[in-house]
Coordinates of C-alpha atoms in Angstrom, one line a residue:
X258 CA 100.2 -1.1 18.1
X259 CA 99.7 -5.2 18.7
X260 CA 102.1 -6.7 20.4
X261 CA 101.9 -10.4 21.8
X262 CA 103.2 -11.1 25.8
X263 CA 106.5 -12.2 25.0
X264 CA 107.5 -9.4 22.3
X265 CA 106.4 -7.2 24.7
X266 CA 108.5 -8.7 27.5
X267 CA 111.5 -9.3 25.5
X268 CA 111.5 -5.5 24.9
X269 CA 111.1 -4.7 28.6
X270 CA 114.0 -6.9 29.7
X271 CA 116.1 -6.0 27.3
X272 CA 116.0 -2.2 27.5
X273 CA 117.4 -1.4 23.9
X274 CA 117.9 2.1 22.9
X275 CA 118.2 2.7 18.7
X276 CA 121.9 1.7 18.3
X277 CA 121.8 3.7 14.5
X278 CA 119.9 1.3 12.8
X279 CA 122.2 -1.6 14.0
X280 CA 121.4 -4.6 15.1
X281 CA 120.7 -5.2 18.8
X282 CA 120.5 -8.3 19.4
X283 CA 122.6 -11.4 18.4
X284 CA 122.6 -15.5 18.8
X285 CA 126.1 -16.1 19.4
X286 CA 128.5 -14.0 22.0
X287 CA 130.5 -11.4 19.8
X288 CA 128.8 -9.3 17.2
X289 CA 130.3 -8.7 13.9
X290 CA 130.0 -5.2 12.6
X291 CA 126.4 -4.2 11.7
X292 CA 125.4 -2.6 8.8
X293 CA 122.5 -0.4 8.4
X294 CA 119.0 -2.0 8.5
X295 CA 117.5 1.1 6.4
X296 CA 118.8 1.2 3.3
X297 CA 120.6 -2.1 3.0
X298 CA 119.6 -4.7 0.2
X299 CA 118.4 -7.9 0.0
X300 CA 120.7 -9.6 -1.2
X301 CA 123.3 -7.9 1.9
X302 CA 120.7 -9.5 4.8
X303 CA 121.1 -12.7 2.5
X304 CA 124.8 -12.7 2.8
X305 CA 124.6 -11.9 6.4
X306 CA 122.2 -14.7 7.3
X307 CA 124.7 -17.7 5.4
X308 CA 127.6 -16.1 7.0
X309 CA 125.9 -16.3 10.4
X310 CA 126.1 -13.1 11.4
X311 CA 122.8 -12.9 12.8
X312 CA 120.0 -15.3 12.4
X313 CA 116.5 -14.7 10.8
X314 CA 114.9 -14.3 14.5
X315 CA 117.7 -11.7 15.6
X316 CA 116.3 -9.5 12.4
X317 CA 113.2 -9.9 13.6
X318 CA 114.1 -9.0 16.9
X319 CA 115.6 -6.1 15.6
X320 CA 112.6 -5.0 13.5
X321 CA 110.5 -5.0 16.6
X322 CA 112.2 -3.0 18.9
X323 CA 112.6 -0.4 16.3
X324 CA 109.1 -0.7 15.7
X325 CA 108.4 0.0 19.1
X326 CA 111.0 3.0 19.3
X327 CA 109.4 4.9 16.5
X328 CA 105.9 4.1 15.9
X329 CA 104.1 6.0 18.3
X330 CA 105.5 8.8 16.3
X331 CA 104.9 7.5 12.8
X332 CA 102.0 5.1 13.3
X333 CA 103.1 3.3 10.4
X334 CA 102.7 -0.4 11.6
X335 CA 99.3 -1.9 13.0
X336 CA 99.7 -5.0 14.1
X337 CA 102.7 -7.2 14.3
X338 CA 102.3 -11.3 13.1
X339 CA 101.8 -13.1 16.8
X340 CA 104.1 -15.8 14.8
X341 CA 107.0 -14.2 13.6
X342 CA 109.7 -15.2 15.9
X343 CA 108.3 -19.0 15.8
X344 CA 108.4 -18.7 11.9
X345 CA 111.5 -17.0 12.1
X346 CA 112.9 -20.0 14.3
X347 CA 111.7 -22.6 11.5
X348 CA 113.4 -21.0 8.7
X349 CA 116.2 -20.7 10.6
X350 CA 116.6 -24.3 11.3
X351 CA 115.8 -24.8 8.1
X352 CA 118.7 -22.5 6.5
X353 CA 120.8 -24.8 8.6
X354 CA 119.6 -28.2 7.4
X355 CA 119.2 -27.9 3.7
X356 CA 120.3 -24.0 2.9
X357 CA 118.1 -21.1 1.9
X358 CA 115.1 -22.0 -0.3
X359 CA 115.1 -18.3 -1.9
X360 CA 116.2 -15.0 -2.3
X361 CA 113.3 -13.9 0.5
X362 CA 114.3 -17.0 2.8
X363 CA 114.5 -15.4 6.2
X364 CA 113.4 -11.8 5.3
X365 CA 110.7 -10.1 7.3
X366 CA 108.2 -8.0 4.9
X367 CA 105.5 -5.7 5.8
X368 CA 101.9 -6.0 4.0
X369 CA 99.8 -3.1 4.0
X370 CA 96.1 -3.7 5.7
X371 CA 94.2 -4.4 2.8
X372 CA 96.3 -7.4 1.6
X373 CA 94.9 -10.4 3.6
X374 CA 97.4 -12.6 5.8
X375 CA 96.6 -15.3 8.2
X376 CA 97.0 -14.5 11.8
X377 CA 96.6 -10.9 11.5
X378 CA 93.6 -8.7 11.3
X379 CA 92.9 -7.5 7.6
X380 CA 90.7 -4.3 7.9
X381 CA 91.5 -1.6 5.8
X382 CA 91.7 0.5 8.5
X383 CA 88.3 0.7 9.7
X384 CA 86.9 -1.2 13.0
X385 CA 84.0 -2.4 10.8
X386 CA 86.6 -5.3 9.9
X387 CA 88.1 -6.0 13.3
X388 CA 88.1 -9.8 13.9
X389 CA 86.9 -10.5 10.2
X390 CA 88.8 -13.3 8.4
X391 CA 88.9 -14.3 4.6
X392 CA 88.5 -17.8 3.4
X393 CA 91.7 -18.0 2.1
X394 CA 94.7 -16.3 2.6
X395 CA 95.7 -13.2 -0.6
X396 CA 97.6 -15.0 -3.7
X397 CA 100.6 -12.8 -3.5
X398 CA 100.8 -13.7 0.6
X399 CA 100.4 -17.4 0.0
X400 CA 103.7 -16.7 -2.4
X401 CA 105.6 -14.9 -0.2
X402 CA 105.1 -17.5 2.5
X403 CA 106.1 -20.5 -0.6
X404 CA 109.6 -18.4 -0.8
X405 CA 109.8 -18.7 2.8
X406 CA 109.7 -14.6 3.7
X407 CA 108.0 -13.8 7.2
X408 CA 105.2 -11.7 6.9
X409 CA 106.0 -9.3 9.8
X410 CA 103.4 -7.0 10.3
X411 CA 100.8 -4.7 8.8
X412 CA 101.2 -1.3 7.9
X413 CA 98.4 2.0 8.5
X414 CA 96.8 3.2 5.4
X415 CA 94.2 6.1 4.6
X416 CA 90.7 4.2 5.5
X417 CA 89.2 2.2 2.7
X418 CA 92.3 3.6 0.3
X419 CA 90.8 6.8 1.1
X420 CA 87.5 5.1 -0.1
X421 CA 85.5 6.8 2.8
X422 CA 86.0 10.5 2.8
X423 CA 85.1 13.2 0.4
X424 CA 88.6 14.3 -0.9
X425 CA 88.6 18.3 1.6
X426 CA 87.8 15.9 4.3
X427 CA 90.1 13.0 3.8
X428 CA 93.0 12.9 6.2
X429 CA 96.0 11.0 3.5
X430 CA 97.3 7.7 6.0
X431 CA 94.5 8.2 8.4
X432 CA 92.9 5.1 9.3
X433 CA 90.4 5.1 12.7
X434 CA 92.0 1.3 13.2
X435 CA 95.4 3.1 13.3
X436 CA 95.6 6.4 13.5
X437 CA 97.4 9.0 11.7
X438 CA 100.5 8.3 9.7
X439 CA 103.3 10.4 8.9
X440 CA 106.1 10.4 6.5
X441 CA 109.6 10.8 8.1
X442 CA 111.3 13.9 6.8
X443 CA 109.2 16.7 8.2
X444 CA 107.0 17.3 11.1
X445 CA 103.9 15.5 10.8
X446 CA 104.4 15.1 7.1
X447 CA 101.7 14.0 5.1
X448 CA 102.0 11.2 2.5
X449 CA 99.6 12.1 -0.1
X450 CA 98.0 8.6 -0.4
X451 CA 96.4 5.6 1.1
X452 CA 99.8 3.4 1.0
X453 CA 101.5 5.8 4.0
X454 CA 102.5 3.2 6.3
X455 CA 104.0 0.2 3.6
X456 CA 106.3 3.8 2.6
X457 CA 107.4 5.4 5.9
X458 CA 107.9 1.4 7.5
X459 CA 110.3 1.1 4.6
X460 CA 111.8 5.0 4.9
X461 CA 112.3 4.1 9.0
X462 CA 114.2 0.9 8.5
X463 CA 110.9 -1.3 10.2
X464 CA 111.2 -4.2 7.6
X465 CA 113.6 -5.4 4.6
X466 CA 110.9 -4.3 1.9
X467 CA 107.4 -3.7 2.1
X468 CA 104.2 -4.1 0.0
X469 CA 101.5 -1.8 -1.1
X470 CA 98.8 -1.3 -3.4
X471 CA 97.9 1.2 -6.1
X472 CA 94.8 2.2 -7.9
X473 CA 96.3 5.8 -8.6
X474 CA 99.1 6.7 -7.3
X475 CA 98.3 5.2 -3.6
X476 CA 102.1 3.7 -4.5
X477 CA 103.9 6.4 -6.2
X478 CA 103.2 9.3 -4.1
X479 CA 103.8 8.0 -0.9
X480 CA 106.9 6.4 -2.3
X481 CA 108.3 9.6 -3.7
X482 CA 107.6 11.6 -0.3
X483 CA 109.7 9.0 1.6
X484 CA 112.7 8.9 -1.1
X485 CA 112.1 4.8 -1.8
X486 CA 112.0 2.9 -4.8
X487 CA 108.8 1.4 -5.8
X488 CA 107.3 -0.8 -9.0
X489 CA 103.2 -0.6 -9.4
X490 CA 102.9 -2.9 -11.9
X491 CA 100.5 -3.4 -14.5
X492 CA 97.2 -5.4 -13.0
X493 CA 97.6 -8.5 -14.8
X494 CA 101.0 -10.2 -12.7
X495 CA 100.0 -10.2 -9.3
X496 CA 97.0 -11.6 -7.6
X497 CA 94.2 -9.5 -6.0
X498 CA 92.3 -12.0 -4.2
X499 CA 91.4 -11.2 -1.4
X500 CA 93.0 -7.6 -1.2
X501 CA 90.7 -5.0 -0.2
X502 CA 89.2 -3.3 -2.4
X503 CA 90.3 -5.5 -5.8
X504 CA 89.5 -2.4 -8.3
X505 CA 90.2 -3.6 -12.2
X506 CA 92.8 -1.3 -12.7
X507 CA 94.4 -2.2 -9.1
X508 CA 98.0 -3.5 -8.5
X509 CA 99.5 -4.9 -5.7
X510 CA 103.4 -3.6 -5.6
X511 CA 106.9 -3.5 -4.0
X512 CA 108.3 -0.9 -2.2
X513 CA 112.2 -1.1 -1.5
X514 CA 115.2 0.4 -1.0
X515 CA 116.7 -0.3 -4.3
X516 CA 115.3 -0.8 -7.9
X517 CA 117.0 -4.4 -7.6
X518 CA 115.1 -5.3 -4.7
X519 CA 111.5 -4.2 -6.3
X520 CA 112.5 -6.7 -8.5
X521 CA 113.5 -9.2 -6.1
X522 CA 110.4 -8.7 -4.5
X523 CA 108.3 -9.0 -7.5
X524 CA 109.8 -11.9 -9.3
X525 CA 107.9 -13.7 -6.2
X526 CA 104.6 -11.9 -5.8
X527 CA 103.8 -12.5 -9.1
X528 CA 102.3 -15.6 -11.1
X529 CA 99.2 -17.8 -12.0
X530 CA 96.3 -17.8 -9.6
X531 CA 93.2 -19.8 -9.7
X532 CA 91.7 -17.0 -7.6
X533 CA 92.2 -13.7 -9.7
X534 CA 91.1 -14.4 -13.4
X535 CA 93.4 -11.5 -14.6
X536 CA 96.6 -13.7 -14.0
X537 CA 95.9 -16.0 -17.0
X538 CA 96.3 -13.0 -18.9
X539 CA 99.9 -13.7 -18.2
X540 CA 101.7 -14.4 -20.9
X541 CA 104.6 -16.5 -19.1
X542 CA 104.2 -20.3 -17.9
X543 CA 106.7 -19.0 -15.3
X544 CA 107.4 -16.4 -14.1
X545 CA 110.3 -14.5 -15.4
X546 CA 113.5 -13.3 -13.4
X547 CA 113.0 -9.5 -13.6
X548 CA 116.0 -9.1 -11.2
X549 CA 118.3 -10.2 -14.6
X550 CA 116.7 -7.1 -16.2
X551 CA 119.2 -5.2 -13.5
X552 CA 122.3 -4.1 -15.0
X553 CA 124.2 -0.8 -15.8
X554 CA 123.8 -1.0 -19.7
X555 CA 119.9 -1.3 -19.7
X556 CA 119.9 1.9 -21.3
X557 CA 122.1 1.7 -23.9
X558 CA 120.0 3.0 -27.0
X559 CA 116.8 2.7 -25.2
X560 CA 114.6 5.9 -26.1
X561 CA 112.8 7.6 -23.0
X562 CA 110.2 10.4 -24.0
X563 CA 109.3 13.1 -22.0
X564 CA 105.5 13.7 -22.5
X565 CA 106.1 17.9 -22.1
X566 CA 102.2 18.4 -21.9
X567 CA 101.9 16.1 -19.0
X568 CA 103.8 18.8 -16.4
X569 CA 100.4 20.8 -17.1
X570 CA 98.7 18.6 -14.4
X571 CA 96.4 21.2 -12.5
X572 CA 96.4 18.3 -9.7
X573 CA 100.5 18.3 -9.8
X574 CA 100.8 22.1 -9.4
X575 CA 103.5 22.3 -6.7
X576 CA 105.2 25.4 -4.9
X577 CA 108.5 23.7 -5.3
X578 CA 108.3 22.6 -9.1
X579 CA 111.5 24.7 -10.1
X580 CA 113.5 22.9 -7.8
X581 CA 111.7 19.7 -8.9
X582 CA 111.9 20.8 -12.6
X583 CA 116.0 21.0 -11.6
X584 CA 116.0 17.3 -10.2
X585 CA 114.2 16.0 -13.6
X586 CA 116.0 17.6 -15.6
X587 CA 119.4 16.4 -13.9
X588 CA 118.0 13.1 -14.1
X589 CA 117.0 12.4 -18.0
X590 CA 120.7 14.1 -18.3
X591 CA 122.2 11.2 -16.1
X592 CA 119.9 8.7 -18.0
X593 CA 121.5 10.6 -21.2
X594 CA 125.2 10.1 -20.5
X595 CA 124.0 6.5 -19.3
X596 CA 123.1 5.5 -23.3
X597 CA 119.7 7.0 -23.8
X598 CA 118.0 9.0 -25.9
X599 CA 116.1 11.7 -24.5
X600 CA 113.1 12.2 -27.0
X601 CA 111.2 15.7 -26.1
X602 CA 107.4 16.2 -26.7
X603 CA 106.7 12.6 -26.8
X604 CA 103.0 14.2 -25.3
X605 CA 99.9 12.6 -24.4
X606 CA 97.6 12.6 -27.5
X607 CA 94.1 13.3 -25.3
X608 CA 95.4 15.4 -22.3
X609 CA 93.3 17.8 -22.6
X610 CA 90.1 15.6 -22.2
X611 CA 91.9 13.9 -18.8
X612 CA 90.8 16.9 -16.6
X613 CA 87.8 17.8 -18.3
X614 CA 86.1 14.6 -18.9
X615 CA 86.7 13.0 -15.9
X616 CA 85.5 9.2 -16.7
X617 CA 86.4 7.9 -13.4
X618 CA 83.5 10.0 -11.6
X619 CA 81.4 7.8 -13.1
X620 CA 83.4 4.4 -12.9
X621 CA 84.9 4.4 -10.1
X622 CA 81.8 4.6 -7.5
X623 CA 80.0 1.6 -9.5
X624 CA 82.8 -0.6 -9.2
X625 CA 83.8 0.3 -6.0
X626 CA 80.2 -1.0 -4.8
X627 CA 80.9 -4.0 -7.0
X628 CA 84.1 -5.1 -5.7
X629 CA 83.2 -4.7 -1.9
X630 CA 80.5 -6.3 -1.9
X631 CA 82.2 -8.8 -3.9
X632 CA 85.2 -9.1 -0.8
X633 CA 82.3 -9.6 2.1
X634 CA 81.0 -12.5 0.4
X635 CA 85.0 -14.0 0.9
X636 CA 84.5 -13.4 4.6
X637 CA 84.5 -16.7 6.6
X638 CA 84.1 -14.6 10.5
X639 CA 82.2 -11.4 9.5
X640 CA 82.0 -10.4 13.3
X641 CA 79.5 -6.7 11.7
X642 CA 77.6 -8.9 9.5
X643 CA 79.1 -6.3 7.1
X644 CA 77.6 -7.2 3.7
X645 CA 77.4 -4.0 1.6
X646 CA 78.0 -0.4 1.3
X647 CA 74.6 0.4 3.1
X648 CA 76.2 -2.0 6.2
X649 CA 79.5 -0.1 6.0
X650 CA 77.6 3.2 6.2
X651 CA 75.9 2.2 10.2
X652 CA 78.6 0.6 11.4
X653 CA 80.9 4.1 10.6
X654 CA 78.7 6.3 12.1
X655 CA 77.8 5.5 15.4
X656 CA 80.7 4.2 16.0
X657 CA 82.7 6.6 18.4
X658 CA 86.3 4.7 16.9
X659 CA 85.3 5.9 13.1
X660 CA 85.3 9.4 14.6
X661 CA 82.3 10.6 12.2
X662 CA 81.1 13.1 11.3
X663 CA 84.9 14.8 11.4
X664 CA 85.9 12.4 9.3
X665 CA 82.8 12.0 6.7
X666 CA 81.5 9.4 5.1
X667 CA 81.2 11.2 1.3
X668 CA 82.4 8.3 -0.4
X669 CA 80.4 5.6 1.0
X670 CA 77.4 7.4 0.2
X671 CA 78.4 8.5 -3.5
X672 CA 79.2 5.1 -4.0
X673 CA 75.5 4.2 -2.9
X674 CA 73.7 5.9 -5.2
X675 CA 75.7 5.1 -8.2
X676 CA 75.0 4.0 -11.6
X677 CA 74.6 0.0 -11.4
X678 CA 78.0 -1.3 -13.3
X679 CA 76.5 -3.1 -16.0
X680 CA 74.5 0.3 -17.0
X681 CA 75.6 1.9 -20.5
X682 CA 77.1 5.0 -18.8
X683 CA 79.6 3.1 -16.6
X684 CA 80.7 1.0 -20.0
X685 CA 81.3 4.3 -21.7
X686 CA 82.8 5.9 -18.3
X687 CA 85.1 2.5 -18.7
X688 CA 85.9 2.7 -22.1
X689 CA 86.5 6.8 -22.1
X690 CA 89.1 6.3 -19.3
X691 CA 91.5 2.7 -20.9
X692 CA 91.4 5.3 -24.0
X693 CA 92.8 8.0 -22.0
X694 CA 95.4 6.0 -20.4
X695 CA 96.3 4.0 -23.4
X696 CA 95.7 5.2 -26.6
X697 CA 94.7 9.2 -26.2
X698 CA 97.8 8.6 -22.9
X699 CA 100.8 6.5 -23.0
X700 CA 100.3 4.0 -25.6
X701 CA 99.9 6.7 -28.0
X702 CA 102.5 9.0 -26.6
X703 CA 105.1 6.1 -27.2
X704 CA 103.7 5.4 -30.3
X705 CA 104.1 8.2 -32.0
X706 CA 107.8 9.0 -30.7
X707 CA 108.8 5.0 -31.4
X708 CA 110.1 5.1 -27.5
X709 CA 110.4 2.5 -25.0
X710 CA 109.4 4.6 -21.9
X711 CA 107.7 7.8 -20.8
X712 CA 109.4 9.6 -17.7
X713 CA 108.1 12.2 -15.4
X714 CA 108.7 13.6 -11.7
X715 CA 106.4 11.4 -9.7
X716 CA 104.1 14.6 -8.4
X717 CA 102.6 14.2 -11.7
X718 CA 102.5 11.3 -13.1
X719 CA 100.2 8.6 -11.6
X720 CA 96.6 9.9 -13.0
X721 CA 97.1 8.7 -16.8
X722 CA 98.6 5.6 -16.1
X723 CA 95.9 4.5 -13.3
X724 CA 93.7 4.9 -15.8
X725 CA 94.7 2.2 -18.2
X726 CA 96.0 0.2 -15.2
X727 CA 99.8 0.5 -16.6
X728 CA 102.9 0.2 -14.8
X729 CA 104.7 3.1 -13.2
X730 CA 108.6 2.9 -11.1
X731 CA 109.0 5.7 -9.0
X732 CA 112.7 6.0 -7.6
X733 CA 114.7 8.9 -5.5
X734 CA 115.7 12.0 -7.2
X735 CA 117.0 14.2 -4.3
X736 CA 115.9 16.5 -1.7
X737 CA 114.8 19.8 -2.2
X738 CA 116.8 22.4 -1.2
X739 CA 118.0 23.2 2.1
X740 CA 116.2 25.9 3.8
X741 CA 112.6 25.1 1.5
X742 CA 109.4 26.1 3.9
X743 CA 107.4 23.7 5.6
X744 CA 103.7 24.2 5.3
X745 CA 101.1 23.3 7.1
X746 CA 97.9 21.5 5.7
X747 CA 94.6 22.4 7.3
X748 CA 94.2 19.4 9.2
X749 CA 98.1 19.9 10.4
X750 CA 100.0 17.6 8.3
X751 CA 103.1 19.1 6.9
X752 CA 104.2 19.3 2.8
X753 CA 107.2 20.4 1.4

């Protein structure tokens, strides 16, 4: 945890306890009545802040000292933005002079520790990139900053988006730079993917919405454990410059407390940018409004297919699937009576080769080297004179912080000796896996059913549309029921 002097003071003096999630500190003498900062939307802080009610630096504030309350448990945020409350002042004062510039005016927003931002470390959790700093600042921060939002802090992720560890020795939300995360609802509960800290920062109430990023499921999973609402969109939107590591089929996504919000959120992360080639794939000159998109009679005769083959994921297996079987099927009834048509057996054409082919063995190693390599060369302060995989490899291991050999370094050295990217195996790995996704996955699935959307529980559902780098919005569907087991992983993380 990184806190400047006076955030650190201003906790100490002020000897704040957790008032439930309300607000503890205020700019004028009486308080209104609070209303939750977990859960709450956007557009509520945004009506709060004209109103006066509190100011953009009392959130802030706020967000701090219940940072400080729960993190050491959680260890969900890594390092708070030294200029937050002087930012916060700014747009303050300039809410006052010439009104809000945005929906995000004035809202603090955690980024998770692979998305560069100015001011802050960016290391994807390793010690490797302590003190390094990017030539420019990511896209997608540069337009959160345009629509004046505060970049708060950082949030913990599994090291490298689990990127260093074979997968029986990867620790999910592990990170040497900071420590273990844990979800919210169990002891110790473990989060299933790299994005750990952007979900349990948003499940805890430690920012208004968060951002993460997705190659498969790094979004989704964590997102379901934490009972959020997130969006990974498709690759194409939102800029990956300078977000570590920028994968092909990678997104950079919201995760919120409401399906409103995601959109919010989105509407200004994406757009144009001279600095990821992918954007001009967009087919917009700006940007549409995908908050409009938002209203209870979106499904009216939409058709949402339910790809039955698809709950035979051998990775999805899961000891509560009857209770989560319950929840879906309660769900697509809801969507039902809300004006869709459930269509059954809208299955995956090629799901039997997903498992057995396994394409991304032989992709995703070549173009993990790529892309790395790629990101050290946008390194203005490279303190390691980290410049490749080979570098990454001896500044982990004797490196007391990377605690190797406990936590191995599997990855890193698969990725070493992999096929060079431009070789004829990794183009057929490449083409083997968009065709599983698309075509032999979801594109076909749709196709052949003539529906709009495929739904699933989110346990299961990330692998096919990773591959093809398509969009997937994972939103709450209950708790399971009340006396379920908790068990214990072999490292000691909890799942449910």
């Amino acid at each position: 945890m990184i806190f400047t002097p006076e955030e650190t003071r201003y906790i100490l003096q002020k000897n704040v306890t957790d008032q439930a999630f309300g607000f503890g500190f205020w700019s004028h003498p009486t308080p209104p009545s609070y209303h939750p900062i977990r859960g709450s939307s956007i557009e509520t802080f945004q009506k709060c802040l004209a109103n006066g009610s509190y100011t953009s630096e009392d959130l802030v504030r706020t967000f701090l000292v219940r940072i400080a309350e729960v993190n050491d448990r959680t260890h969900a945020v890594v390092e708070i933005n030294p200029d937050a409350l002087g930012i916060a002042r700014a747009l303050d004062r300039e809410r006052e002079v010439s009104g809000p510039k945005s929906l995000l005016h004035g809202i603090p927003i955690l980024v998770k520790d692979s998305i560069s931002a100015h001011g802050m470390n960016n290391t994807a959790g390793s010690y490797c990139l302590a003190g390094a700093k990017t030539k420019n600042e990511a896209s997608m921060t540069v337009r959160l900053r345009q629509a004046r939002a505060i970049i708060l802090e950082k949030s913990n992720m599994s090291q490298w988006d689990n990127g260093r560890s074979s997968a029986d020795n990867a620790s999910n939300g592990w990170s040497s730079w900071g420590g273990q995360a844990y979800g919210v609802y169990t002891l110790q509960q473990d989060l299933c993917r790299s994005s750990s800290g952007s979900a349990t920062a948003m499940a805890m109430g430690l920012a208004v919405a968060t951002i993460g990023v997705e190659t498969v499921g790094s979004i989704t999973y964590p997102a379901m454990e934490s009972n959020i609402v997130s969006i990974k969109p498709t690759a194409e939107p939102v800029a990956k410059d300078n977000v570590i590591v920028a994968k092909s089929r990678r997104a950079v996504g919201p995760m919120t407390s409401t399906i409103k919000d995601t959109a919010i959120l989105l509407t200004f992360m994406a757009g144009k940018s001279k600095l990821d080639t992918v954007t001009k794939l967009v087919p917009f000159k700006k940007m549409p409004d995908y908050a409009k998109s938002c209203n209870r009679n979106a499904l009216r005769n939409a058709r949402i297919g339910i790809p039955r083959n698809g709950l035979n994921n051998p990775i999805g297996v899961n000891i509560n699937m009857a209770a989560i079987m319950k929840a879906f099927g309660d769900a697509a009834l809801l969507m039902q009576k809300n004006g869709a048509t459930i269509v059954e057996n809208a299955n995956y054409p090629a799901y039997d080769d997903v498992y057995s082919k396994a394409p991304q063995a032989i992709y995703g190693p070549s173009e993990y080297g790529l892309d790395i390599a790629k990101f050290f060369k946008e390194l203005s302060i490279n303190p390691k004179n980290i410049h490749s995989i080979k570098d990454m490899i001896e500044c982990t291991k004797p490196n007391p912080l990377e605690e190797y050999p406990s936590h191995n370094i599997a990855v890193f050295e698969n990725v070493e000796k992999a096929l060079r990217f431009n070789s004829p195996e990794v183009a057929a790995a490449s083409k083997q896996m968009k065709y599983l996704g698309a075509e032999g996955g979801i594109d076909g699935a749709l196709e052949a059913v003539t529906a709009d959307a495929l739904i699933l529980p989110s346990v299961i559902c990330s692998d096919i549309p990773g591959f093809a780098g398509h969009l997937t919005i994972t939103v709450p569907m209950g708790f399971l029921p009340p006396g379920t087991p908790v068990t214990k992983k072999s490292e000691g993380r909890s799942d449910r």
